[in-house]
PDB file of C-alpha atoms in Angstrom:
ATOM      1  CA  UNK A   1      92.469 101.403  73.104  1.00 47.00           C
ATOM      2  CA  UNK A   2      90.984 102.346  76.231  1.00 58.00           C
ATOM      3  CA  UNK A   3      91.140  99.195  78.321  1.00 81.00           C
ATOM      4  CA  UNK A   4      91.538  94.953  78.401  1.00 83.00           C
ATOM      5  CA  UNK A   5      88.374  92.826  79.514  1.00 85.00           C
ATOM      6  CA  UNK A   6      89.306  89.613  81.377  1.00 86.00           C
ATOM      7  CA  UNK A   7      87.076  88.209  79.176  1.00 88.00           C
ATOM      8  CA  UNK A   8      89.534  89.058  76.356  1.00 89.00           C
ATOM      9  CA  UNK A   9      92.454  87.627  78.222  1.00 89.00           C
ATOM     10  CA  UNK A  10      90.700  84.268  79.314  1.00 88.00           C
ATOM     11  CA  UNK A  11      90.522  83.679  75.768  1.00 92.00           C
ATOM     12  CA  UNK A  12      93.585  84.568  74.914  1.00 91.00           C
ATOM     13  CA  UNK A  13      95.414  82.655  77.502  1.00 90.00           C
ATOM     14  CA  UNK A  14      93.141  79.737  76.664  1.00 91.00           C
ATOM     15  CA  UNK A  15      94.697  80.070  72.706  1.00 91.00           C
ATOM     16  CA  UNK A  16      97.900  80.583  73.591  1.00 91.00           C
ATOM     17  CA  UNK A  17      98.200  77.475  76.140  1.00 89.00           C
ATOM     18  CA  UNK A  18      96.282  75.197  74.421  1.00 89.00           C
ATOM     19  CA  UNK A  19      98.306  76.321  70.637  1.00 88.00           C
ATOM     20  CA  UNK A  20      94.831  75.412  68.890  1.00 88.00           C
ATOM     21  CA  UNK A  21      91.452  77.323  68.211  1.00 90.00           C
ATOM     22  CA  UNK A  22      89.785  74.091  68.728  1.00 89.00           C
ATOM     23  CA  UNK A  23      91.195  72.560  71.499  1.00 89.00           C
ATOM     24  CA  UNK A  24      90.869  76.357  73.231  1.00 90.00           C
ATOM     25  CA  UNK A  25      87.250  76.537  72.343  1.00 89.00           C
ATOM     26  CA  UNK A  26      86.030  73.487  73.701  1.00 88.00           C
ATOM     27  CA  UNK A  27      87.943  74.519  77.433  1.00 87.00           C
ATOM     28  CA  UNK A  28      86.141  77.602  77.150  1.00 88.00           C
ATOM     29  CA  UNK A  29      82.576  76.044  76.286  1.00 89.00           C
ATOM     30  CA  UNK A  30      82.367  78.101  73.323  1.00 87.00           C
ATOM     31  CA  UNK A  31      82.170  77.738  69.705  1.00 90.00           C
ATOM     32  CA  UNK A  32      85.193  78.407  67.657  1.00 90.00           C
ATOM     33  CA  UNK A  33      84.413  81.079  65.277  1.00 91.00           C
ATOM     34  CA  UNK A  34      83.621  83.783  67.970  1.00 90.00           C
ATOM     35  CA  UNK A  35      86.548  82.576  70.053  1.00 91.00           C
ATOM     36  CA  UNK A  36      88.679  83.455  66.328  1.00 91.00           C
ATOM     37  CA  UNK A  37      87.203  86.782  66.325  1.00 92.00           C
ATOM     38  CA  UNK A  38      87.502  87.628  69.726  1.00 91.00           C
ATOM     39  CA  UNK A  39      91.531  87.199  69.437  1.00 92.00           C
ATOM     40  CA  UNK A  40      91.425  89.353  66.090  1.00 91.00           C
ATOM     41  CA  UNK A  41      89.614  92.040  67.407  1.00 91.00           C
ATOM     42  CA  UNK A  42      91.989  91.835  70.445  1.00 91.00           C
ATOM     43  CA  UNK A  43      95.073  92.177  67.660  1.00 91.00           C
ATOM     44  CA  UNK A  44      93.258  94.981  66.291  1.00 90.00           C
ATOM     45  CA  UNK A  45      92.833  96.093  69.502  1.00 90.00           C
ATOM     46  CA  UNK A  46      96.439  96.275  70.641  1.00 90.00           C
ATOM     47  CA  UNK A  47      97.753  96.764  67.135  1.00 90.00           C
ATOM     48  CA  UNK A  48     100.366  94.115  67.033  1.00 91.00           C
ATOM     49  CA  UNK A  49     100.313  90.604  66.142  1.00 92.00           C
ATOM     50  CA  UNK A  50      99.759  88.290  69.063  1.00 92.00           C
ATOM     51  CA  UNK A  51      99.425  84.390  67.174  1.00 92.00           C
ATOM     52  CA  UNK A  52     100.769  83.356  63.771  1.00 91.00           C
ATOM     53  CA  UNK A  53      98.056  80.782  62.399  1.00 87.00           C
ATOM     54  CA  UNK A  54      99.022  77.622  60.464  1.00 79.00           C
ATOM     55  CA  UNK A  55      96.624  74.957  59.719  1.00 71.00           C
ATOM     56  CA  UNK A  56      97.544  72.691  62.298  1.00 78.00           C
ATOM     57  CA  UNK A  57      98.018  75.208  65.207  1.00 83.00           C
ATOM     58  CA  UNK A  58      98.916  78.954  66.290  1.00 89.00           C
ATOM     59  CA  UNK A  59     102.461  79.792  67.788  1.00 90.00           C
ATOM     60  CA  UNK A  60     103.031  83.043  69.844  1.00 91.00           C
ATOM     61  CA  UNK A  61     104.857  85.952  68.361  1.00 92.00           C
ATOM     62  CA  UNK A  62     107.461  88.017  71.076  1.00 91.00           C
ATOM     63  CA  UNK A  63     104.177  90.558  71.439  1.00 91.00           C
ATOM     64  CA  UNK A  64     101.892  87.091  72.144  1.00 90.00           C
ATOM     65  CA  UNK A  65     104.786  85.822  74.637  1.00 90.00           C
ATOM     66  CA  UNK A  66     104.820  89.091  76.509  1.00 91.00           C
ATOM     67  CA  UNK A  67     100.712  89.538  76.835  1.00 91.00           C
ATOM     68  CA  UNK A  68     100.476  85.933  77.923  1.00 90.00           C
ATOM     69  CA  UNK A  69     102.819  86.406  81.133  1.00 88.00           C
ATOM     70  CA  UNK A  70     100.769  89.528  81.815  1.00 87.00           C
ATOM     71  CA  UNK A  71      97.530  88.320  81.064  1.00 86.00           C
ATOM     72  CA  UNK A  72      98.229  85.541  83.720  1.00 82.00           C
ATOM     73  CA  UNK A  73      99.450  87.888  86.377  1.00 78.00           C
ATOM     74  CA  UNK A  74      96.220  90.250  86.195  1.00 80.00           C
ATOM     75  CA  UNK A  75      93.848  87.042  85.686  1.00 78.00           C
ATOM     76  CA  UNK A  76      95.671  85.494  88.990  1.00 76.00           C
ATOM     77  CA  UNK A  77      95.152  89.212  90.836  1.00 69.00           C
ATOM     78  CA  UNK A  78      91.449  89.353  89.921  1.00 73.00           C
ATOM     79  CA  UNK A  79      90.863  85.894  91.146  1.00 71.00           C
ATOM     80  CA  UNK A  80      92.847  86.626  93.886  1.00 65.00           C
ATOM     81  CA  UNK A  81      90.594  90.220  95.029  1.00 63.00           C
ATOM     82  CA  UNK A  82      87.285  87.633  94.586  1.00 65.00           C
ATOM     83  CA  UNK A  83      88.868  85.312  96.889  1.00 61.00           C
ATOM     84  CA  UNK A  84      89.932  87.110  99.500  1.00 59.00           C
ATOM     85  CA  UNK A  85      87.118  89.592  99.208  1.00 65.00           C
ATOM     86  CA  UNK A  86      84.780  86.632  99.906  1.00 61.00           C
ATOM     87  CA  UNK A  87      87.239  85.468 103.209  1.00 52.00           C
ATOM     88  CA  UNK A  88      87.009  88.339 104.485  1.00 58.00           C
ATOM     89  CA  UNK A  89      83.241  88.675 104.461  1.00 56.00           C
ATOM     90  CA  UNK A  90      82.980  85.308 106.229  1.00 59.00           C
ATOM     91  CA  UNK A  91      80.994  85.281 109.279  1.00 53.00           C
ATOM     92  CA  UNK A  92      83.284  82.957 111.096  1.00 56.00           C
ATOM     93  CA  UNK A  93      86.961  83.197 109.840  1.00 76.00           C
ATOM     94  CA  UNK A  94      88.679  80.445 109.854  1.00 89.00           C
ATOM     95  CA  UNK A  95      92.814  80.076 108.282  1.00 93.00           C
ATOM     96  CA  UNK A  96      93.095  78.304 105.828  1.00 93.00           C
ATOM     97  CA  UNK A  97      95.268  75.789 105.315  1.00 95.00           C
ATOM     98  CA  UNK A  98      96.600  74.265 101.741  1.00 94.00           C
ATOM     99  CA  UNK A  99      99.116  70.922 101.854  1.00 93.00           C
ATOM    100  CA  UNK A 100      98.950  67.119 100.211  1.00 90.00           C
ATOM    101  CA  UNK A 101      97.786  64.451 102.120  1.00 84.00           C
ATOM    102  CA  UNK A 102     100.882  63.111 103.820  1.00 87.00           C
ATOM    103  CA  UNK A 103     103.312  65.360 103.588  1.00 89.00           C
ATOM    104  CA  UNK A 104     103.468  66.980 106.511  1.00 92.00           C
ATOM    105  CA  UNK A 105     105.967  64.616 108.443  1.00 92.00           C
ATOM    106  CA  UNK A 106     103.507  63.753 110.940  1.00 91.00           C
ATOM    107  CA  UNK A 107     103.143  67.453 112.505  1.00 94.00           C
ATOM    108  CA  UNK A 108      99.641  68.350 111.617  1.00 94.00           C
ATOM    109  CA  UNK A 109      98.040  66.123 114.460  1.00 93.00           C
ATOM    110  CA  UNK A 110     100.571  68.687 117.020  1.00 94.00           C
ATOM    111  CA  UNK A 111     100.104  71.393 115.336  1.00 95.00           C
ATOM    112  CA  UNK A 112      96.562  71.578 114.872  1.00 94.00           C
ATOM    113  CA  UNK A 113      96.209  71.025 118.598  1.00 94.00           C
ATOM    114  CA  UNK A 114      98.557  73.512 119.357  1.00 94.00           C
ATOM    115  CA  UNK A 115      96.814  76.394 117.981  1.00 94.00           C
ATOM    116  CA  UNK A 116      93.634  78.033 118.721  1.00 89.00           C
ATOM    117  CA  UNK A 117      94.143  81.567 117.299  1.00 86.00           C
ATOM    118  CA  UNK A 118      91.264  80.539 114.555  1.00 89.00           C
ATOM    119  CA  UNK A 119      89.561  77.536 113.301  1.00 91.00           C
ATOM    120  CA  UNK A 120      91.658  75.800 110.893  1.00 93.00           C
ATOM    121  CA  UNK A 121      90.385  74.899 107.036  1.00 91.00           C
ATOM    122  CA  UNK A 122      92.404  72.025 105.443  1.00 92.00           C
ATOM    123  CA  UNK A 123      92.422  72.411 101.538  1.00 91.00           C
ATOM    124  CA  UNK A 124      93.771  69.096 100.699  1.00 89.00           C
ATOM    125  CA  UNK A 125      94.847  68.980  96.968  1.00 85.00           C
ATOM    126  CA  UNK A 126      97.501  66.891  94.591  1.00 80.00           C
ATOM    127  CA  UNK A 127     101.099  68.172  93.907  1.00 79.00           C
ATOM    128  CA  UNK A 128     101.496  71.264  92.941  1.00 81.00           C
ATOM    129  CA  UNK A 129      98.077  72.867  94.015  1.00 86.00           C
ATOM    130  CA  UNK A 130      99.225  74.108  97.064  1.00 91.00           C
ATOM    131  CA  UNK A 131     101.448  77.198  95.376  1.00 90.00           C
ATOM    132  CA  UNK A 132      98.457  78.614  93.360  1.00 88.00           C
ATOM    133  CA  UNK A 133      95.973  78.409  96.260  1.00 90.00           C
ATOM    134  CA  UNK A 134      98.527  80.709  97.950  1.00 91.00           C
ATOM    135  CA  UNK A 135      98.898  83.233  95.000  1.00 87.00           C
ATOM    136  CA  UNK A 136      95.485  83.410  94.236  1.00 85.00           C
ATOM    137  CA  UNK A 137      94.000  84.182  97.612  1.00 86.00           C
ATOM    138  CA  UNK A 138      92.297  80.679  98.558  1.00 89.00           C
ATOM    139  CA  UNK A 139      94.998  79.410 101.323  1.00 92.00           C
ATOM    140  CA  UNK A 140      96.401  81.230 103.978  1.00 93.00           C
ATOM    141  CA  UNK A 141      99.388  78.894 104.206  1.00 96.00           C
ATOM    142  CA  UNK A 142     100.327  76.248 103.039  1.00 96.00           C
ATOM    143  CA  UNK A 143     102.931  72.770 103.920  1.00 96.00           C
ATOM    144  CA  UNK A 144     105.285  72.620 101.140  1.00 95.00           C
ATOM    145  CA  UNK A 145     108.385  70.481 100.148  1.00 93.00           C
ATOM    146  CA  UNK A 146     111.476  71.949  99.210  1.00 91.00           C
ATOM    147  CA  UNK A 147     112.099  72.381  96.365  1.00 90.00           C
ATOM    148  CA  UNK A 148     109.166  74.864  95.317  1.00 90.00           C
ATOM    149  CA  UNK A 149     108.720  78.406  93.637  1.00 89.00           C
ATOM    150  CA  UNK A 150     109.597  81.090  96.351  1.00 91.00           C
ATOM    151  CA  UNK A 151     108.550  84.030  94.047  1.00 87.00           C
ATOM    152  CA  UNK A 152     106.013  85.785  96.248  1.00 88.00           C
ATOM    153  CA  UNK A 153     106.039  84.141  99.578  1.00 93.00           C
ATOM    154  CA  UNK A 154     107.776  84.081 102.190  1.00 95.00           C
ATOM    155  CA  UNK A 155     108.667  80.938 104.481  1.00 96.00           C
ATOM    156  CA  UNK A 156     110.435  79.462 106.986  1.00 96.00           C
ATOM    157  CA  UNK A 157     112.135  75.542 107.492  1.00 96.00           C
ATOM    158  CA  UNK A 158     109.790  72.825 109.481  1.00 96.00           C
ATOM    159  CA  UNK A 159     112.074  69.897 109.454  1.00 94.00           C
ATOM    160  CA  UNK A 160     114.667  68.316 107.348  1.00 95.00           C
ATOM    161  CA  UNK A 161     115.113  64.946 106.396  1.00 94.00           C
ATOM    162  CA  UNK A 162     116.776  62.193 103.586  1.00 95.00           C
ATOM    163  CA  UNK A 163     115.472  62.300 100.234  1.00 96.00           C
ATOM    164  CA  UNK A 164     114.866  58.882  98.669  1.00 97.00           C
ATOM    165  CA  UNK A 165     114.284  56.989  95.437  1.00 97.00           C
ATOM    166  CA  UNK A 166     110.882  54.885  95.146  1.00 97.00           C
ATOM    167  CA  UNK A 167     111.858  52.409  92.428  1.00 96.00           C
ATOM    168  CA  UNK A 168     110.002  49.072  91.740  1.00 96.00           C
ATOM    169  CA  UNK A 169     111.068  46.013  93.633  1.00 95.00           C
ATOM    170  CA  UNK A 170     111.499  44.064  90.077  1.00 95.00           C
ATOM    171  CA  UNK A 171     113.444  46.641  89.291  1.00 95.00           C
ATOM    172  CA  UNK A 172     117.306  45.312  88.785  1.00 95.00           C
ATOM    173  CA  UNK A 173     118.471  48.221  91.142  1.00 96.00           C
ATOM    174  CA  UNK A 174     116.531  47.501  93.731  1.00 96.00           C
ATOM    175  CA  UNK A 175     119.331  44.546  94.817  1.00 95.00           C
ATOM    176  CA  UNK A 176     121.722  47.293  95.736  1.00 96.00           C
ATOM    177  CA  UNK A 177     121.418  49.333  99.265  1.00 95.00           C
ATOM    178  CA  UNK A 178     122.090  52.662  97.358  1.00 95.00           C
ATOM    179  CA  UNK A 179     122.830  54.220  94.448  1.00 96.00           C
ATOM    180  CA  UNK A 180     123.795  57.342  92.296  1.00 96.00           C
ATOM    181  CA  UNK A 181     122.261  59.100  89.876  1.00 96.00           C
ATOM    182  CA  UNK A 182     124.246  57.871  87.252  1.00 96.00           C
ATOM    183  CA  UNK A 183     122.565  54.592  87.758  1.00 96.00           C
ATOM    184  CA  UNK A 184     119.057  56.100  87.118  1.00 96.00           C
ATOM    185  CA  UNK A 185     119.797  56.941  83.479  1.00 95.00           C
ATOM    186  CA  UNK A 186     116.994  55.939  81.459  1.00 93.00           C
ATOM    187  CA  UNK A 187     114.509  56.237  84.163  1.00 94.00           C
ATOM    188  CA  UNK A 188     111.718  58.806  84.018  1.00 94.00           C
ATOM    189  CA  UNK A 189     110.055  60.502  87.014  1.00 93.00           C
ATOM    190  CA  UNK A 190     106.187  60.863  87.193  1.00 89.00           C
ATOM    191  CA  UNK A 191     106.410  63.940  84.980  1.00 82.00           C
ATOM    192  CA  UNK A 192     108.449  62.726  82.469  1.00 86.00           C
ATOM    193  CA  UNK A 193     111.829  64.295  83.234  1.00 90.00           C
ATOM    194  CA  UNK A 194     114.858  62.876  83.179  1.00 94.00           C
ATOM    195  CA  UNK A 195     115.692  60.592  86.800  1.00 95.00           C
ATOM    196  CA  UNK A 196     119.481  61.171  86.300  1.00 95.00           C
ATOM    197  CA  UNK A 197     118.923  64.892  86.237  1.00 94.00           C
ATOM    198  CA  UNK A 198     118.206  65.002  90.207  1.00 93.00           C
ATOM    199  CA  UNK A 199     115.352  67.184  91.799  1.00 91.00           C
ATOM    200  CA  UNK A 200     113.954  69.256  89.394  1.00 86.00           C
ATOM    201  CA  UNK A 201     114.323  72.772  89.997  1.00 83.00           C
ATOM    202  CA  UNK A 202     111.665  75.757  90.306  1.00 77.00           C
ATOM    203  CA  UNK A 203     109.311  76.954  88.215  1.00 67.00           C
ATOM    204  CA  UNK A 204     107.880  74.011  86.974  1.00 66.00           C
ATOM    205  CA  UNK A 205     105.763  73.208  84.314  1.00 62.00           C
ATOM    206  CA  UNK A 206     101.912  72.549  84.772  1.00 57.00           C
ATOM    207  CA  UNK A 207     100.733  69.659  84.786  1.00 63.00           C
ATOM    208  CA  UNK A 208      97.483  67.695  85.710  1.00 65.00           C
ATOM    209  CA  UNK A 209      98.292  66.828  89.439  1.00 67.00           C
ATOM    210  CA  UNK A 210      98.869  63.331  89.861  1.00 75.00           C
ATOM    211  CA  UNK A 211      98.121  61.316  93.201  1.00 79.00           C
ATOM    212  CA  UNK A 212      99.926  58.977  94.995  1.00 83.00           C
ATOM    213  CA  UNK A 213      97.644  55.709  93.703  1.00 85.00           C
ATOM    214  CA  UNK A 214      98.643  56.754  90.619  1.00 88.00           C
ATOM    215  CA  UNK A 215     102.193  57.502  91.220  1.00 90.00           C
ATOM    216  CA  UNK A 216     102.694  54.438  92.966  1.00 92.00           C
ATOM    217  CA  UNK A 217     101.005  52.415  90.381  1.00 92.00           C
ATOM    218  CA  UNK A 218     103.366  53.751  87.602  1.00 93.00           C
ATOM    219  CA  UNK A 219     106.150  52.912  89.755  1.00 95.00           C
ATOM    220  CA  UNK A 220     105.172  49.287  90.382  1.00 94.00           C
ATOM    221  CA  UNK A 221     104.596  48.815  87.256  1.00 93.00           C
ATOM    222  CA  UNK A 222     107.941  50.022  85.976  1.00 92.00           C
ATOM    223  CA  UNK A 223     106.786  52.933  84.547  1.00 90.00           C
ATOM    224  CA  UNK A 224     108.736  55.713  86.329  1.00 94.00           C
ATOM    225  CA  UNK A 225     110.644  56.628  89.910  1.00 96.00           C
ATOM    226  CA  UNK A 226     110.171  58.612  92.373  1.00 95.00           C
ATOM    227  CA  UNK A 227     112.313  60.718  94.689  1.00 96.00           C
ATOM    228  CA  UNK A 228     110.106  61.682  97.985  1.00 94.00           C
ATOM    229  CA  UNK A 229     111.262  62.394 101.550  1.00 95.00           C
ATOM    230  CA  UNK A 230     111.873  59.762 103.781  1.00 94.00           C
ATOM    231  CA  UNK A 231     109.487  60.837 105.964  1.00 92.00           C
ATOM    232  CA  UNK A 232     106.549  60.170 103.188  1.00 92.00           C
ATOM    233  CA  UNK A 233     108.165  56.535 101.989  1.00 93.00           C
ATOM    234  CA  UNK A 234     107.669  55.145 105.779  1.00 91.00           C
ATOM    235  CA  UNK A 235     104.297  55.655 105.591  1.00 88.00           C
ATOM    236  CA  UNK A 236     103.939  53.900 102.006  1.00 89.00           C
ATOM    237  CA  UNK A 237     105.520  50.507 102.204  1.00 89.00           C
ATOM    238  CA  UNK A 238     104.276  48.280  99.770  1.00 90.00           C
ATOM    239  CA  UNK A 239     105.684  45.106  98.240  1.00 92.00           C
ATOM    240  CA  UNK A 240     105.753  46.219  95.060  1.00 94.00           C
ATOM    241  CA  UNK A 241     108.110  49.000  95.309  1.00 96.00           C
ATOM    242  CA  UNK A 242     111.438  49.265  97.003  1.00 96.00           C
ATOM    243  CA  UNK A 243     113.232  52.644  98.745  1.00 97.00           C
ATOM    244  CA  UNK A 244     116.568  53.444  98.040  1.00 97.00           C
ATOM    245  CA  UNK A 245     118.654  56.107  98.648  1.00 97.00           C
ATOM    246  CA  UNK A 246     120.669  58.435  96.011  1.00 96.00           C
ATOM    247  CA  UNK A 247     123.975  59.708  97.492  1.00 93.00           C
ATOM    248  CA  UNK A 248     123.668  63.160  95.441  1.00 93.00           C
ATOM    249  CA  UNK A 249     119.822  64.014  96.442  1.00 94.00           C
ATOM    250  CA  UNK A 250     119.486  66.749  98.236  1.00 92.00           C
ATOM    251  CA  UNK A 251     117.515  66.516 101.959  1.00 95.00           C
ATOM    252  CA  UNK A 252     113.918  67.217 101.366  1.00 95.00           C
ATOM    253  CA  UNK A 253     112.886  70.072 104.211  1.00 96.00           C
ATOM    254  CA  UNK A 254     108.897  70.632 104.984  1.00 96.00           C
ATOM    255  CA  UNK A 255     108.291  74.893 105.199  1.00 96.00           C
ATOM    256  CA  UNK A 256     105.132  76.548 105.979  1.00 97.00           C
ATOM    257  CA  UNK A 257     104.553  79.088 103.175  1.00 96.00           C
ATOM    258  CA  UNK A 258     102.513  82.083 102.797  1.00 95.00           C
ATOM    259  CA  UNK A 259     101.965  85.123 100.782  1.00 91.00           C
ATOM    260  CA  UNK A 260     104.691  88.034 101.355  1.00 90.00           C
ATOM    261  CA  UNK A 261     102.396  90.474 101.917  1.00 85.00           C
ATOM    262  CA  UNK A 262      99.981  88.751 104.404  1.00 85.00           C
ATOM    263  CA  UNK A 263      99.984  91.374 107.409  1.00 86.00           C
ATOM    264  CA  UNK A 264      97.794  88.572 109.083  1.00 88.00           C
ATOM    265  CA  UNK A 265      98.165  88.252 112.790  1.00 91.00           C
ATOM    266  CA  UNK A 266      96.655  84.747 112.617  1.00 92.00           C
ATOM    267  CA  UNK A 267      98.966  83.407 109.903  1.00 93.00           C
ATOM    268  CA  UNK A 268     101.970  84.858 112.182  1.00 94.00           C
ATOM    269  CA  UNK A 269     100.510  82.837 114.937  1.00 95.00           C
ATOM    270  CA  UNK A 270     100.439  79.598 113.224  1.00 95.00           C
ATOM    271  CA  UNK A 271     103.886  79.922 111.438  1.00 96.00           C
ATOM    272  CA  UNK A 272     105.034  80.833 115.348  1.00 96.00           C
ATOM    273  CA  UNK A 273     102.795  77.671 116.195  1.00 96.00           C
ATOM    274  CA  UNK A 274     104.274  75.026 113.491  1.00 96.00           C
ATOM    275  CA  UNK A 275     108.205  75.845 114.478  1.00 95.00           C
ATOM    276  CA  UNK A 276     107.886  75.037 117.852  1.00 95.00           C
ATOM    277  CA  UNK A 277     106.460  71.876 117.615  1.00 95.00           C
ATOM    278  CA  UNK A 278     108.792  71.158 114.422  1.00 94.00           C
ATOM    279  CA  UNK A 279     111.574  71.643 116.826  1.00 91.00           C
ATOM    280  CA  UNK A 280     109.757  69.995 119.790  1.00 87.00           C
ATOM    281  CA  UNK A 281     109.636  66.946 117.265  1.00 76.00           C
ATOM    282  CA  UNK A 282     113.313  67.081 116.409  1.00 62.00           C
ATOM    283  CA  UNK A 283     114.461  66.845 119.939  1.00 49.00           C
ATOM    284  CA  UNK A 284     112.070  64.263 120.334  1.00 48.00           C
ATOM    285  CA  UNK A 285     113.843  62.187 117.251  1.00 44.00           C
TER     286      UNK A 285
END
């Protein structure tokens, strides 16, 4: 064995997420027969056994598990070389700067104004986008709601403020002025986990980002809840749905994020840049 092609591990993380040749194929805009052999010459390869095969779908062995956390990792670090390769040979640099719409508690406008080390590059994207962009070399920093995946960045507190529930306004609980989480049982949030649970916590699974049109709509609709900062629900009033708070949910804080071993003078300047006006803005409450 002398070496791994990314090619090799594209496939194979493609098999092992999607558990099926088919399904795997078609992401990969290939047919399925060369994507089989591919992974069995990579077995051969490696000399272990990375998938046992059944005729509804393939399951990882402890080798499969182990390649598949590693294959990620080096896929993420080549992406990450192209990206900031490509940055760096931009004629006019720029930081760039990953968040959701919204959720920045009404800083950006003050911040943005406020700094003038470098142009600034908003890479607007749904939930959970903003963490990858980081890792893989696209964003500079990012605006992030606690609570995220720390692993690899470093960060520091914006602003802090009450988390609260966004439950429809047909919704039965929606007569009382607050509530526990004990009354959420039963109740999904937009990803399917459990409402009673509380906040989930760090890593998370991937999913297909949702937006807030759709989040909303599932809400008003009856379809799930929501727990956002209270920052984010002023800005969203709508008949349909009704804001509550939850006596056990944590406060949600804004951080700016970035990558632990930035050595950037620029990204320094803006983190700098974002604190004081976070704390100009709490005095200001």
């Amino acid at each position: 064995m002398d070496h791994l092609e990314t090619r090799q591990l594209r496939y194979f993380v493609a098999v092992a997420e999607e558990e099926h040749f088919g399904r795997a194929a078609q992401r990969l805009g290939m047919a399925q027969p060369p994507l089989s052999r591919a992974i069995r010459d990579l077995e051969r390869q490696l000399g272990v056994q990375l998938l046992v095969r059944t005729s509804r779908r393939v399951a990882l062995t402890p080798a499969g598990r182990i390649l598949l956390d590693e294959a990620r990792i080096a896929l993420d670090a080549v992406a990450t070389a192209g990206n900031r390769t490509r940055h760096a040979g931009q004629d006019v640099p720029a930081l760039r700067l990953a968040l959701k719409a919204d959720h920045d508690a009404g800083l950006l406008p003050r911040i943005l104004d406020a700094y003038d080390a470098l142009p600034v590059k908003l890479l607007l994207g749904g939930y959970g986008e903003q963490l990858p962009a980081l890792h893989d070399g696209r964003a500079d920093v990012a605006l992030l709601t606690t609570p995220f995946d720390e692993r690899g960045l470093d960060s520091e507190p914006l602003i802090t403020g009450p988390r609260l529930v966004a439950l429809a306004a047909s919704d039965p609980l929606a007569a009382r002025p607050g509530l526990r989480l004990a009354d959420l049982t039963g109740r999904l949030l937009p990803y399917g986990t459990p409402a009673e649970n509380g906040m989930p916590k760090p890593p998370f699974e991937h999913h297909e980002p949702l937006d807030h049109s759709q989040i909303f709509s599932l809400i008003e609709v009856g379809s799930t809840v929501w727990f956002l900062p209270a920052w984010l629900a002023e800005r969203f009033a709508r008949p349909g749905i009704a804001y509550r708070p939850v006596a056990e949910l944590e406060p949600a804080t804004l951080s700016i994020a970035w990558p632990a071993r930035s050595r950037s003078a620029a990204v320094a300047a803006f983190v700098r840049t974002a604190q004081r006006i976070a704390g100009s803005a709490e005095l200001d409450v």
